[in-house]
Amino acid sequence: MSDRTQVVVIGGTSGIGRHFAQSCADQGRDVVITGRTEDRTKAIAHEIGGRTRGIALDLADTEGVVAALSDVERVDWLVLSALDRDFNTVREYRPADAARLLTVKLIGYTEVLHALADKLTDESAAVLLGGLASHRPYPGSTTVTTANGGISALVRTLAVELSPVRVNALHPSIVADTPFWSDKPGAREAAETRALSKRPVTMQDCTEAITFLLRNRSINGVNLNIDGGDVLI
């Protein structure tokens, strides 16, 4: 096994996960990314370049997680950024859509850590991606708020159970340059206006924050907001 840092990014084919994976590959680390479909995931791993390989993995299919990750030999840094979007309200509730998102973010994330637990070392660290909807619900965020609130609690029990492996979570507000938000100027401008920093959160900001959570050996069981001070208002 190489002495290079071994990085696994669950949900590394787009957005924050891909940006972080690219950063790691550019620095010469060995990177595994996962995505829902094999062809697309392998194609994006090729685009990222370096020592990056892709594995097909759909966290909604929790029974397939262990097998999909079986050939991962060691994990130094683990980032769980896979997501599913769900605009859902109590009055017009769609249980099936809610169940998929909650499965991906809570059961799926936990199953990944179950699958990789024996591949982690005492120096390993993991970061789970939540979101600011846990603090700031909005119309239609019933499931998203529930999932991100669950992530906040999940990191604490994971940090206890997996000790000395460190487990933390990052909760961004709207990340302006992700594919999902890049064509929604109204939402981006509103987030920028609310932020005390008067600038939008970017994928680079998130990559730097994830790297901090992974590197700092005294940070454990922490939920870190990255929002420019939005939650203070």
PDB file of N, CA and C in Angstrom, residues 111-149:
ATOM      1  N   GLU A 111     -23.886   3.345   6.542  1.00  0.00           N
ATOM      2  CA  GLU A 111     -23.499   2.071   5.938  1.00  0.00           C
ATOM      3  C   GLU A 111     -22.115   2.173   5.285  1.00  0.00           C
ATOM      4  N   VAL A 112     -21.790   3.315   4.712  1.00  0.00           N
ATOM      5  CA  VAL A 112     -20.441   3.503   4.166  1.00  0.00           C
ATOM      6  C   VAL A 112     -19.407   3.369   5.273  1.00  0.00           C
ATOM      7  N   LEU A 113     -19.655   4.011   6.395  1.00  0.00           N
ATOM      8  CA  LEU A 113     -18.701   3.918   7.508  1.00  0.00           C
ATOM      9  C   LEU A 113     -18.641   2.493   8.057  1.00  0.00           C
ATOM     10  N   HIS A 114     -19.761   1.795   8.053  1.00  0.00           N
ATOM     11  CA  HIS A 114     -19.757   0.381   8.430  1.00  0.00           C
ATOM     12  C   HIS A 114     -18.877  -0.423   7.468  1.00  0.00           C
ATOM     13  N   ALA A 115     -19.033  -0.165   6.165  1.00  0.00           N
ATOM     14  CA  ALA A 115     -18.283  -0.908   5.157  1.00  0.00           C
ATOM     15  C   ALA A 115     -16.789  -0.634   5.229  1.00  0.00           C
ATOM     16  N   LEU A 116     -16.415   0.585   5.613  1.00  0.00           N
ATOM     17  CA  LEU A 116     -15.008   0.992   5.591  1.00  0.00           C
ATOM     18  C   LEU A 116     -14.361   1.019   6.975  1.00  0.00           C
ATOM     19  N   ALA A 117     -15.096   0.665   8.003  1.00  0.00           N
ATOM     20  CA  ALA A 117     -14.579   0.804   9.374  1.00  0.00           C
ATOM     21  C   ALA A 117     -13.237   0.102   9.561  1.00  0.00           C
ATOM     22  N   ASP A 118     -13.098  -1.093   8.992  1.00  0.00           N
ATOM     23  CA  ASP A 118     -11.853  -1.840   9.163  1.00  0.00           C
ATOM     24  C   ASP A 118     -10.739  -1.337   8.252  1.00  0.00           C
ATOM     25  N   LYS A 119     -11.068  -0.409   7.326  1.00  0.00           N
ATOM     26  CA  LYS A 119     -10.058   0.162   6.435  1.00  0.00           C
ATOM     27  C   LYS A 119      -9.517   1.483   6.980  1.00  0.00           C
ATOM     28  N   LEU A 120     -10.140   1.982   8.049  1.00  0.00           N
ATOM     29  CA  LEU A 120      -9.701   3.226   8.674  1.00  0.00           C
ATOM     30  C   LEU A 120      -8.568   2.936   9.655  1.00  0.00           C
ATOM     31  N   THR A 121      -7.653   3.884   9.788  1.00  0.00           N
ATOM     32  CA  THR A 121      -6.568   3.756  10.752  1.00  0.00           C
ATOM     33  C   THR A 121      -6.821   4.692  11.929  1.00  0.00           C
ATOM     34  N   ASP A 122      -5.992   4.605  12.935  1.00  0.00           N
ATOM     35  CA  ASP A 122      -6.148   5.487  14.091  1.00  0.00           C
ATOM     36  C   ASP A 122      -5.977   6.956  13.715  1.00  0.00           C
ATOM     37  N   GLU A 123      -5.332   7.220  12.580  1.00  0.00           N
ATOM     38  CA  GLU A 123      -5.098   8.596  12.134  1.00  0.00           C
ATOM     39  C   GLU A 123      -6.139   9.072  11.121  1.00  0.00           C
ATOM     40  N   SER A 124      -7.084   8.230  10.785  1.00  0.00           N
ATOM     41  CA  SER A 124      -8.062   8.577   9.755  1.00  0.00           C
ATOM     42  C   SER A 124      -9.068   9.607  10.262  1.00  0.00           C
ATOM     43  N   ALA A 125      -9.714  10.266   9.306  1.00  0.00           N
ATOM     44  CA  ALA A 125     -10.753  11.242   9.639  1.00  0.00           C
ATOM     45  C   ALA A 125     -11.815  11.220   8.557  1.00  0.00           C
ATOM     46  N   ALA A 126     -13.039  11.554   8.956  1.00  0.00           N
ATOM     47  CA  ALA A 126     -14.170  11.598   8.025  1.00  0.00           C
ATOM     48  C   ALA A 126     -14.917  12.916   8.189  1.00  0.00           C
ATOM     49  N   VAL A 127     -15.465  13.402   7.070  1.00  0.00           N
ATOM     50  CA  VAL A 127     -16.311  14.595   7.075  1.00  0.00           C
ATOM     51  C   VAL A 127     -17.605  14.268   6.347  1.00  0.00           C
ATOM     52  N   LEU A 128     -18.727  14.551   7.004  1.00  0.00           N
ATOM     53  CA  LEU A 128     -20.047  14.374   6.411  1.00  0.00           C
ATOM     54  C   LEU A 128     -20.564  15.730   5.976  1.00  0.00           C
ATOM     55  N   LEU A 129     -21.229  15.788   4.839  1.00  0.00           N
ATOM     56  CA  LEU A 129     -21.804  17.040   4.347  1.00  0.00           C
ATOM     57  C   LEU A 129     -23.273  17.136   4.733  1.00  0.00           C
ATOM     58  N   GLY A 130     -23.604  18.161   5.491  1.00  0.00           N
ATOM     59  CA  GLY A 130     -24.988  18.475   5.812  1.00  0.00           C
ATOM     60  C   GLY A 130     -25.386  19.734   5.059  1.00  0.00           C
ATOM     61  N   GLY A 131     -25.982  20.679   5.762  1.00  0.00           N
ATOM     62  CA  GLY A 131     -26.373  21.922   5.123  1.00  0.00           C
ATOM     63  C   GLY A 131     -27.059  22.846   6.099  1.00  0.00           C
ATOM     64  N   LEU A 132     -27.137  24.117   5.731  1.00  0.00           N
ATOM     65  CA  LEU A 132     -27.670  25.136   6.624  1.00  0.00           C
ATOM     66  C   LEU A 132     -29.182  25.016   6.833  1.00  0.00           C
ATOM     67  N   ALA A 133     -29.849  24.209   6.004  1.00  0.00           N
ATOM     68  CA  ALA A 133     -31.296  24.011   6.208  1.00  0.00           C
ATOM     69  C   ALA A 133     -31.589  23.401   7.572  1.00  0.00           C
ATOM     70  N   SER A 134     -30.588  22.766   8.189  1.00  0.00           N
ATOM     71  CA  SER A 134     -30.799  22.245   9.547  1.00  0.00           C
ATOM     72  C   SER A 134     -31.068  23.373  10.528  1.00  0.00           C
ATOM     73  N   HIS A 135     -30.535  24.576  10.247  1.00  0.00           N
ATOM     74  CA  HIS A 135     -30.729  25.740  11.105  1.00  0.00           C
ATOM     75  C   HIS A 135     -31.774  26.695  10.548  1.00  0.00           C
ATOM     76  N   ARG A 136     -31.865  26.751   9.229  1.00  0.00           N
ATOM     77  CA  ARG A 136     -32.768  27.696   8.579  1.00  0.00           C
ATOM     78  C   ARG A 136     -33.722  26.955   7.637  1.00  0.00           C
ATOM     79  N   PRO A 137     -34.822  26.414   8.163  1.00  0.00           N
ATOM     80  CA  PRO A 137     -35.796  25.753   7.284  1.00  0.00           C
ATOM     81  C   PRO A 137     -36.409  26.756   6.316  1.00  0.00           C
ATOM     82  N   TYR A 138     -36.836  26.265   5.177  1.00  0.00           N
ATOM     83  CA  TYR A 138     -37.513  27.089   4.180  1.00  0.00           C
ATOM     84  C   TYR A 138     -38.697  26.293   3.649  1.00  0.00           C
ATOM     85  N   PRO A 139     -39.663  26.934   3.007  1.00  0.00           N
ATOM     86  CA  PRO A 139     -40.817  26.192   2.501  1.00  0.00           C
ATOM     87  C   PRO A 139     -40.378  25.066   1.566  1.00  0.00           C
ATOM     88  N   GLY A 140     -40.778  23.853   1.885  1.00  0.00           N
ATOM     89  CA  GLY A 140     -40.391  22.706   1.076  1.00  0.00           C
ATOM     90  C   GLY A 140     -39.169  21.976   1.581  1.00  0.00           C
ATOM     91  N   SER A 141     -38.575  22.431   2.681  1.00  0.00           N
ATOM     92  CA  SER A 141     -37.338  21.811   3.170  1.00  0.00           C
ATOM     93  C   SER A 141     -37.596  20.749   4.241  1.00  0.00           C
ATOM     94  N   THR A 142     -38.834  20.277   4.355  1.00  0.00           N
ATOM     95  CA  THR A 142     -39.166  19.330   5.421  1.00  0.00           C
ATOM     96  C   THR A 142     -38.170  18.178   5.490  1.00  0.00           C
ATOM     97  N   THR A 143     -37.907  17.532   4.377  1.00  0.00           N
ATOM     98  CA  THR A 143     -37.002  16.383   4.386  1.00  0.00           C
ATOM     99  C   THR A 143     -35.554  16.819   4.498  1.00  0.00           C
ATOM    100  N   VAL A 144     -35.186  17.865   3.784  1.00  0.00           N
ATOM    101  CA  VAL A 144     -33.794  18.342   3.806  1.00  0.00           C
ATOM    102  C   VAL A 144     -33.405  18.778   5.212  1.00  0.00           C
ATOM    103  N   THR A 145     -34.283  19.526   5.871  1.00  0.00           N
ATOM    104  CA  THR A 145     -34.006  19.965   7.232  1.00  0.00           C
ATOM    105  C   THR A 145     -33.876  18.772   8.176  1.00  0.00           C
ATOM    106  N   THR A 146     -34.743  17.781   8.011  1.00  0.00           N
ATOM    107  CA  THR A 146     -34.667  16.584   8.836  1.00  0.00           C
ATOM    108  C   THR A 146     -33.346  15.850   8.612  1.00  0.00           C
ATOM    109  N   ALA A 147     -32.961  15.692   7.352  1.00  0.00           N
ATOM    110  CA  ALA A 147     -31.725  14.971   7.030  1.00  0.00           C
ATOM    111  C   ALA A 147     -30.504  15.687   7.582  1.00  0.00           C
ATOM    112  N   ASN A 148     -30.443  16.998   7.393  1.00  0.00           N
ATOM    113  CA  ASN A 148     -29.268  17.738   7.850  1.00  0.00           C
ATOM    114  C   ASN A 148     -29.213  17.834   9.369  1.00  0.00           C
ATOM    115  N   GLY A 149     -30.390  17.905  10.008  1.00  0.00           N
ATOM    116  CA  GLY A 149     -30.411  17.819  11.462  1.00  0.00           C
ATOM    117  C   GLY A 149     -29.928  16.459  11.938  1.00  0.00           C
TER     118      GLY A 149
END
